[in-house]
Structures are given as C-alpha cells and as structure tokens.
Short mmCIF file of C-alpha atoms in Angstrom, two decimals:
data_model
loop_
_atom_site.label_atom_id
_atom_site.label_comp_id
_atom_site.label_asym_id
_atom_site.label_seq_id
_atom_site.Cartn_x
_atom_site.Cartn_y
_atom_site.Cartn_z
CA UNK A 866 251.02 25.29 3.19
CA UNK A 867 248.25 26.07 5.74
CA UNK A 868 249.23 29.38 7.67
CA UNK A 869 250.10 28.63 11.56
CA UNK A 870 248.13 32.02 12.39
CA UNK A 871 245.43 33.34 10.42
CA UNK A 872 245.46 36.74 8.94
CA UNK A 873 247.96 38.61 6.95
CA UNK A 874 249.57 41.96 8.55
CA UNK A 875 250.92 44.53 7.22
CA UNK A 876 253.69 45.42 10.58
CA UNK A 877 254.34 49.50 10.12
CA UNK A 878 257.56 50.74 11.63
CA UNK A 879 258.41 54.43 11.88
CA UNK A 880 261.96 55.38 13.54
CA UNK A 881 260.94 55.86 17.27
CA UNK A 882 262.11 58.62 17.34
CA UNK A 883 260.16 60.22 15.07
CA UNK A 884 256.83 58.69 16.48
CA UNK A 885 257.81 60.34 19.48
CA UNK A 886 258.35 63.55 18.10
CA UNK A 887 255.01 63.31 16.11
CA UNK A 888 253.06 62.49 19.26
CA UNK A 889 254.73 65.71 20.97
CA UNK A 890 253.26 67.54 18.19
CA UNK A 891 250.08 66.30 17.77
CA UNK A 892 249.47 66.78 21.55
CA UNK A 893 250.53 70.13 21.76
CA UNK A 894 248.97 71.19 18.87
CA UNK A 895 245.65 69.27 19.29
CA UNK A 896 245.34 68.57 22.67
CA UNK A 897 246.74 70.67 25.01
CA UNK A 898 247.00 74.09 23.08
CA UNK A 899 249.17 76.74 24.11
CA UNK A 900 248.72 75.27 28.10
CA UNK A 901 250.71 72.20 27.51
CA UNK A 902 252.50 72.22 30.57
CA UNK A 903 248.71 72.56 32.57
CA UNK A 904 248.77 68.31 32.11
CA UNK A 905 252.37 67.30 31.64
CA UNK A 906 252.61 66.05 35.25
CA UNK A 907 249.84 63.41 34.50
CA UNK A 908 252.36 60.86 32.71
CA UNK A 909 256.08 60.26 32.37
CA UNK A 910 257.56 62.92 29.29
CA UNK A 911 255.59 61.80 26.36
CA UNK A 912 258.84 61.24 24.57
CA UNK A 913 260.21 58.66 27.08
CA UNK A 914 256.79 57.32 27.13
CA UNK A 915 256.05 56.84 23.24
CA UNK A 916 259.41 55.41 22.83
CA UNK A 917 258.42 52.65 25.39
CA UNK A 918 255.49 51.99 23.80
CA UNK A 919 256.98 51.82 20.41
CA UNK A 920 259.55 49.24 21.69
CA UNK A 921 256.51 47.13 23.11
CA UNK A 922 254.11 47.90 20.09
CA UNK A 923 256.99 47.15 17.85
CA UNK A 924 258.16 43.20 19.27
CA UNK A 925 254.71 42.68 20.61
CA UNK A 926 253.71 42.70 16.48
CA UNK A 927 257.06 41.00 15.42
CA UNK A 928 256.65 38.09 17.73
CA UNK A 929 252.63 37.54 17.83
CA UNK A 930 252.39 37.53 13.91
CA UNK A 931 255.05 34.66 13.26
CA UNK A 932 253.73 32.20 11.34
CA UNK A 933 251.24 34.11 9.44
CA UNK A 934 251.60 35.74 5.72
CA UNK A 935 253.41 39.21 6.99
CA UNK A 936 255.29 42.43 5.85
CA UNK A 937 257.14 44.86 7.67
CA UNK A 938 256.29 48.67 5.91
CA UNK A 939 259.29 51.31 6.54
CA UNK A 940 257.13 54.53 7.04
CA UNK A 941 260.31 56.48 6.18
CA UNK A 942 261.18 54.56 2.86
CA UNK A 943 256.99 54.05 2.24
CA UNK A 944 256.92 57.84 2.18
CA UNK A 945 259.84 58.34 -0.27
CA UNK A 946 259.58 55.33 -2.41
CA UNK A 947 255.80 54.20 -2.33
CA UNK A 948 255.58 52.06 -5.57
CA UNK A 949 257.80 49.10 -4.22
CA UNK A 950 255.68 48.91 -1.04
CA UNK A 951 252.43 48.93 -2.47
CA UNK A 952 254.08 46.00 -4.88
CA UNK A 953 255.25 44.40 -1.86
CA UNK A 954 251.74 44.91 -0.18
CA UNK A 955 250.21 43.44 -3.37
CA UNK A 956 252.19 40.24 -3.42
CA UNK A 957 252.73 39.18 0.05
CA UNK A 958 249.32 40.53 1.72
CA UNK A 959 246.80 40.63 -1.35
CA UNK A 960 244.70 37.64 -2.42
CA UNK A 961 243.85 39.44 -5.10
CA UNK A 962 245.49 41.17 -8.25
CA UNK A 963 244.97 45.58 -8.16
CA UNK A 964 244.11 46.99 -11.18
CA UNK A 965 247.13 49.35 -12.80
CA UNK A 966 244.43 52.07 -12.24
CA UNK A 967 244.45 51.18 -8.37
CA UNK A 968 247.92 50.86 -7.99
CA UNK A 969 248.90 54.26 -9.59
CA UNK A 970 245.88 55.70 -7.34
CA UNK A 971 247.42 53.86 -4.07
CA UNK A 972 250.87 55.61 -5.08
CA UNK A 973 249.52 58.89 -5.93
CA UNK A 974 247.89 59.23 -3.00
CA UNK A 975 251.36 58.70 -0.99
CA UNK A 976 252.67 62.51 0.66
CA UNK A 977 256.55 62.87 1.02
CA UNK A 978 255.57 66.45 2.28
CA UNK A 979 253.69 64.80 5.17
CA UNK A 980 256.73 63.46 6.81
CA UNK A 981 258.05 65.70 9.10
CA UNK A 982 260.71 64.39 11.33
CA UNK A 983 264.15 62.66 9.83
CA UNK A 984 266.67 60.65 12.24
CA UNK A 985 269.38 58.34 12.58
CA UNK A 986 270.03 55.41 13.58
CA UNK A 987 272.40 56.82 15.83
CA UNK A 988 270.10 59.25 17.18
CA UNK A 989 269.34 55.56 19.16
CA UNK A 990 272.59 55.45 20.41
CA UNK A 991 271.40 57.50 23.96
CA UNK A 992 269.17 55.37 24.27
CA UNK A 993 268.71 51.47 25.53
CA UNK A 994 270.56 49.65 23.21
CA UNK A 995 267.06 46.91 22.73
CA UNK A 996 265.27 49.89 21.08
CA UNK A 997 268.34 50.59 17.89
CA UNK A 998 268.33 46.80 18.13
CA UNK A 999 264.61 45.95 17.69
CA UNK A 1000 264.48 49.07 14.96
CA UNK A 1001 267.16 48.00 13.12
CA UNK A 1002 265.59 44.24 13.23
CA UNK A 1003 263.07 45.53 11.42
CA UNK A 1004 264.36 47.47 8.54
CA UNK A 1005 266.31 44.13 7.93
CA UNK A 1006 262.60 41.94 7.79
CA UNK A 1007 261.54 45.37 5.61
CA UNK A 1008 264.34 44.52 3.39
CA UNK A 1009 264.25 40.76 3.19
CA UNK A 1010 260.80 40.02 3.04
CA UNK A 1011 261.00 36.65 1.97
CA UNK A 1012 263.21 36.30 4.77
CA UNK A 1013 261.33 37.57 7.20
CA UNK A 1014 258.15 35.36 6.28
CA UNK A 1015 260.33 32.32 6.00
CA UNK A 1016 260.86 33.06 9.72
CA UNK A 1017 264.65 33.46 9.34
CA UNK A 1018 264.50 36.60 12.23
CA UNK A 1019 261.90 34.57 14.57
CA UNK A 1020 264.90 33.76 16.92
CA UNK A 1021 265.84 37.22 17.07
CA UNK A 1022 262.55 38.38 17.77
CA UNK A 1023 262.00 36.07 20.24
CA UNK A 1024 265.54 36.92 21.94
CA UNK A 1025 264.77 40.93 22.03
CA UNK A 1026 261.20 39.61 23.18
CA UNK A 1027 261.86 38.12 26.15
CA UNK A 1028 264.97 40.58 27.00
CA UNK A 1029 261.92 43.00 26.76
CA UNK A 1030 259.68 40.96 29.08
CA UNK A 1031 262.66 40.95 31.57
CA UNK A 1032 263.45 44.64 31.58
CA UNK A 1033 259.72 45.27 32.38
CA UNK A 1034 259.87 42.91 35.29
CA UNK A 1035 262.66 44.70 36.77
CA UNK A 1036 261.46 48.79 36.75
CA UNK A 1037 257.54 47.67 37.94
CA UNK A 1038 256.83 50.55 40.26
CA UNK A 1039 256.76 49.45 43.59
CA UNK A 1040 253.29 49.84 45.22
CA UNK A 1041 252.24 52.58 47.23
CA UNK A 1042 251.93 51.79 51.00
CA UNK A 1043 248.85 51.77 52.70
CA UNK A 1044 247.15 55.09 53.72
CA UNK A 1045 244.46 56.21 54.93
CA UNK A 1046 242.26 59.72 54.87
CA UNK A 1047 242.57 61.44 57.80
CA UNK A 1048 239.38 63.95 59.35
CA UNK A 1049 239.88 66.61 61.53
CA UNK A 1050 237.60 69.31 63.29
CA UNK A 1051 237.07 71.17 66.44
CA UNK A 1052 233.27 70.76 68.37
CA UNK A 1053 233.78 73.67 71.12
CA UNK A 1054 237.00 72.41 73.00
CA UNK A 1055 237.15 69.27 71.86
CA UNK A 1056 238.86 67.68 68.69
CA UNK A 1057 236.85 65.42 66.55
CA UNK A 1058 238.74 62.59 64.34
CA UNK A 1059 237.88 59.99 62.02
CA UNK A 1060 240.19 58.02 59.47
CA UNK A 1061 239.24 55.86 56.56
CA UNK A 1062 241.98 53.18 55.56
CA UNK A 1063 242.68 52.47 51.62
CA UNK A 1064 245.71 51.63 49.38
CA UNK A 1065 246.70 53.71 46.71
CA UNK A 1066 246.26 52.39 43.09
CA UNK A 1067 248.13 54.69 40.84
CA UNK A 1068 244.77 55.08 38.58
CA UNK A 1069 241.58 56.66 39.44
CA UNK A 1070 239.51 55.58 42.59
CA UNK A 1071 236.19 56.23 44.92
CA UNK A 1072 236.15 56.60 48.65
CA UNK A 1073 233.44 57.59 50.91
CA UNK A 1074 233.07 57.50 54.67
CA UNK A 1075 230.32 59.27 56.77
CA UNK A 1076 232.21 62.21 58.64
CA UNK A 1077 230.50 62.85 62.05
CA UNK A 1078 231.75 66.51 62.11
CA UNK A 1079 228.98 69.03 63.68
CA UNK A 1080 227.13 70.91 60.91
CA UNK A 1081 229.04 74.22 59.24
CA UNK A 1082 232.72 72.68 60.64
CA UNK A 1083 235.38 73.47 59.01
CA UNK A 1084 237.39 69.79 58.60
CA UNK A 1085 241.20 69.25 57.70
CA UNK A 1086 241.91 66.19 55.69
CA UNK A 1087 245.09 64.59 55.10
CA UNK A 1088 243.99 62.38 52.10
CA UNK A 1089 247.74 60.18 52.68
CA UNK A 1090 250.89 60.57 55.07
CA UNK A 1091 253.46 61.82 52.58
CA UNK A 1092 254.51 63.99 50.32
CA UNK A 1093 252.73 63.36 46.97
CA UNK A 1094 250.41 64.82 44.40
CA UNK A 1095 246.51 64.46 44.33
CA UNK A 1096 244.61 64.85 41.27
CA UNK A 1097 241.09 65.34 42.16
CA UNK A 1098 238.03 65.04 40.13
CA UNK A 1099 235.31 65.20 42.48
CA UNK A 1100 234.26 65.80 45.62
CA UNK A 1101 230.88 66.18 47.52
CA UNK A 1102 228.45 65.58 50.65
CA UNK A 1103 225.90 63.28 50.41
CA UNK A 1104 223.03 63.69 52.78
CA UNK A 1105 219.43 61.85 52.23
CA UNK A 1106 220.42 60.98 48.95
CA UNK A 1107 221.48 64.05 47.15
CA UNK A 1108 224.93 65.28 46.56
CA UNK A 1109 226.54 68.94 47.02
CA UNK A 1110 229.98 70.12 45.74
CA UNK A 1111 232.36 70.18 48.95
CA UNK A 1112 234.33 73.39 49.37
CA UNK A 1113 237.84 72.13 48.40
CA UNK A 1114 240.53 74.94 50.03
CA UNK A 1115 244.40 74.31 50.65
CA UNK A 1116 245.50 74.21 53.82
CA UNK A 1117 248.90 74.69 55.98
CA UNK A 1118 250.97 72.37 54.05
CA UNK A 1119 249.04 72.05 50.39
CA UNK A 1120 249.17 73.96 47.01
CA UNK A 1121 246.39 73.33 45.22
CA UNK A 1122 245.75 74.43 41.43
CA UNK A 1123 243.08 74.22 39.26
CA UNK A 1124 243.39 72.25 35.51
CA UNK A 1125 242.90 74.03 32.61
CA UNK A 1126 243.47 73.49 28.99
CA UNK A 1127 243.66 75.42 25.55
CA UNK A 1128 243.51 78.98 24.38
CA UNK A 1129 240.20 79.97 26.07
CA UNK A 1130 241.94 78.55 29.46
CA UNK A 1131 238.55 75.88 29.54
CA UNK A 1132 238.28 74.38 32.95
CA UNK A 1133 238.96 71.07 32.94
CA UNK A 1134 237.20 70.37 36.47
CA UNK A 1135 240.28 68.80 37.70
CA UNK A 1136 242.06 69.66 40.87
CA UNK A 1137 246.07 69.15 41.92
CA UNK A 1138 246.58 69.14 44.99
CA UNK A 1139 250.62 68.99 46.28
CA UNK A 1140 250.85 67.61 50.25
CA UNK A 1141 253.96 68.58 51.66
CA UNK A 1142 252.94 67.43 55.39
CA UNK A 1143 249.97 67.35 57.50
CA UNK A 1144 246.90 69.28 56.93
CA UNK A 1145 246.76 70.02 53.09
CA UNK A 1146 243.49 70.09 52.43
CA UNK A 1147 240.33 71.89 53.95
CA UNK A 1148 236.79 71.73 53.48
CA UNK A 1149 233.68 72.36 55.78
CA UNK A 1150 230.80 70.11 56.75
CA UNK A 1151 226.76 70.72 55.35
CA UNK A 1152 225.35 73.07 57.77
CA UNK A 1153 222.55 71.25 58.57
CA UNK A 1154 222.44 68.17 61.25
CA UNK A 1155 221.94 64.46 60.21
CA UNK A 1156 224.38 61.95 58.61
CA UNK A 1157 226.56 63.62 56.37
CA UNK A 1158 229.01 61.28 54.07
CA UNK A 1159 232.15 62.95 51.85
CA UNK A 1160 232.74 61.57 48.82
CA UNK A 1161 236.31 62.03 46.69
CA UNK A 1162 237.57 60.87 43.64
CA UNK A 1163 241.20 61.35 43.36
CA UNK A 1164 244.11 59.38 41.79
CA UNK A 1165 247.50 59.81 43.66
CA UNK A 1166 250.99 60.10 42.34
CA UNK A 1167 254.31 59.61 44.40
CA UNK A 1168 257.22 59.01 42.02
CA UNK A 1169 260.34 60.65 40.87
CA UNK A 1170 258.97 62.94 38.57
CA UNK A 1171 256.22 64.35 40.91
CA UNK A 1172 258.93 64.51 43.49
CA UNK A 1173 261.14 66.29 41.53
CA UNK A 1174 258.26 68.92 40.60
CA UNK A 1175 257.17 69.47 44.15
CA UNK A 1176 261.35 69.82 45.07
CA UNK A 1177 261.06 72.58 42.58
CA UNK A 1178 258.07 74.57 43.78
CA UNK A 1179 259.58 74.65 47.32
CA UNK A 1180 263.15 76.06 45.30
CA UNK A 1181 260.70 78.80 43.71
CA UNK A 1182 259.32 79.31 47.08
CA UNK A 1183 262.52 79.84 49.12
CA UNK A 1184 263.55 81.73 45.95
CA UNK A 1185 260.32 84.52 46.64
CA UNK A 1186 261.52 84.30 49.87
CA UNK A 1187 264.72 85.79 49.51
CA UNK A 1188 263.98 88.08 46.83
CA UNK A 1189 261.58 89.96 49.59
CA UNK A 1190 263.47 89.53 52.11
#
C-alpha cells in the first residue's frame, strides 16, 4: 500500500523528565558556567520550559507522522537493550538489509554509561496529567509497533493533540499595553519633554526618535510606565550619520546590572535594567549642537516571574535597611 505521508521516522522519546534534567546540565555546564543564575531571568525555569516543549515536540511528532512507515525509540530501554531497537529500526524504517557486521557495530556503539538521569512514571504525577498521559502513549506505540503503524493509537493522539492545542489557547500571555519612552531634561529653568509611543513585543525590538535636548544634558528616560525589567543590548546617538555609545546610568527608581557569563566573568554586552517607578534610567545628550537621535534596543519583560524577582530585590533592600539601621 502507497504510504499517506512520505518518509519513514524514527519518533525518539526520553522520560521528560529526564530531558529536562539533561538540558539543566548541559546549560550549566556548557553554557552558562559557574554564573548560571547571570541569565536565568531571560526564560521561564528551564525545567518547566523543556517539559513544555517535550509535551509539544512529543504529540506534534505522534500526530504529523500518521500515516507514514514509523517507530517510536524508548531512549531509556534503547540505552539498556539496544539490539531489539536497532532490529526494530531495521525492519520497520530500513529499505534495506544491514550487514551482521553493521548491526553488531550499531549495538556496540550503544553507551548505558551515558545515561544519566532515571525516573518514574510517577515522578509525572506533579505534574499535568496530559504530559504522564502522552509519555505513557508512547511507550505503549514503543511496545506495539505494529500497532502503532496500523494506526491503532491515532485517536488517542489526536485526543491528547487537540487537548494540547486547547491548553495553549488558554495560558497565551496577554499582551503588554501600549507604552511609550518618555525624555526628560532641564534647558536653564525650563523642562524639556519628548515621548515616543510603541507596544511592547516580548522579543527583541528597535526604536529611535530625535531627542531635542541641548548639547551635554543630562536626560531621564522612562523607557515604559510600570514596573518591569529591560534587557538592553544597545544604545547610542546618532548625529550626521555616525553612532556613539550613550552613557547608560540608573536613576531614582532603576537597578541596573551588567550581563556576564562563565568563569572569566566575559561581558556579555547586555544590560538589565529593573523600573520600579518613574525615572529609571539616565543618560546625557552629545555635547555638540545639531540633530541628535537615540537609538535603543531593548526587549521588555513584565510577568510573574520578573515580578516576583524584582518583589525580592526590594525584600533584600528593606532587609539592608534594617540591618543598618
């Protein structure tokens, strides 16, 4: 019979727990060093995270490969009992016959040692119910592979599928409100202003305005009008067509730290800036006259984790406080 999808897939499954685990270790160890914690704010807790993506990696491959020749590979039992996989692979994926050379070579080169991290499948059980339910779905397609070819769990999948596609509908963030970056300086007695409307987009983005501050000000910006974090990447003046870094210093209500990474503390050339109110930031205008335009590439954050974090560094703060008091 002619194959409804083209292709043959091989559909590897790991506990999600331990791909979670694995990708806490291989960032640590390979990415972030001994200064883990310098990015952690930049994404949900990796665990939480790599869990979700396993669930949508996992029925995403379940449900988009029905119809084709396919086999679900158990990393844990793969690891552990290698020669009835690679038979399995050979059968059901292979148009062609290995050598007994090539399939003792494929075996051999199978490390137990390798696999580091060992769970249950109630270690799920804390856990949204879809995620023990999609796992255990596919150890049962691992085990049955005729089964699972003959499309005997399709109706499953496609249950857990759209219960999936449902449950992501319901916890999209809610957008940002409209902001806008706020300028601020004094020319003698008088106060200068300027504002620049945008919306907030969760990921990277550009803005750029020409500031008419006098030359040498120093300008307050209020890059949006509540409390948040601001992750900045660059910022500069522009005038006749070449750019200069722009003094970046925290003001009144701001904390501002610098990113860095690994053991030799390497400077990532990232910025975090936490507003608590008005007047967070402050930098100062080119000292010579003529149209000067700012530049800033930022992405901003306002969730519950970032919330949470800036709730705790004004606890530490209250806490120094009192201890010199």
């Amino acid at each position: 019979a002619e194959e409804k999808t083209p292709g043959r897939y091989a559909i590897c499954v790991r506990h999600p727990l331990a791909t979670a685990a694995s990708q806490i270790s291989r960032t640590t160890n390979y990415t972030l060093g001994k200064n883990a914690n310098a990015l952690k704010d930049l994404a949900p807790p990796v665990g939480e995270n790599t869990v979700g993506l396993w669930l949508h990696y996992t029925l995403s491959a379940l449900k988009e490969t029905q119809g084709a020749s396919r086999l679900v590979v158990s990393f844990e039992d793969f690891v552990q009992h290698p020669k009835s996989t690679v038979e399995n692979i050979a059968r059901y994926l292979l148009t062609w016959k290995p050598t007994d050379s090539q399939f003792q070579k494929g075996i051999a080169s199978v490390k137990p040692e390798l696999n580091h991290h060992k769970y249950t499948l109630e270690d799920l059980d804390e856990w949204p119910s879809i995620v023990r339910r999609t796992y255990e779905l596919s150890l049962r397609g691992y085990r049955d592979p005729d089964g699972f070819n003959g499309g005997k769990f399709d109706e499953e999948v496609d249950s857990l599928w759209d219960e999936h596609g449902q449950m992501a509908q319901m916890i999209q963030p809610i957008a940002l409100p409209a902001g806008q970056v706020l300028f601020s300086w004094r020319d003698g007695t008088q106060a200068g202003h300027h504002g620049l409307k945008y919306s907030p987009t969760g990921d990277w983005q550009t803005l750029r305005s020409v500031v008419p501050a006098p030359p040498g000000a120093v300008i307050q910006i209020d890059p949006y009008q509540t409390p948040c974090q601001i992750w900045i990447k660059k910022a500069v003046w522009i005038m006749d067509g070449e750019e200069k870094p722009a003094p970046l210093n925290p003001g009144p209500n701001g904390v501002m730290t610098r990113v860095l990474q690994g053991n030799a503390q390497e400077n990532l050339g990232l910025l975090r800036l936490t507003i608590f109110g008005p007047g967070p930031l402050l930098t100062r205008a080119p000292a010579k006259s003529g149209k000067a335009e700012f530049e800033i590439e930022f992405m901003l954050q306002s969730n519950p984790v970032v919330l949470a974090q800036m709730l705790g560094m004004i606890r530490g703060r209250l806490e120094e406080a009192r201890r010199g008091a």
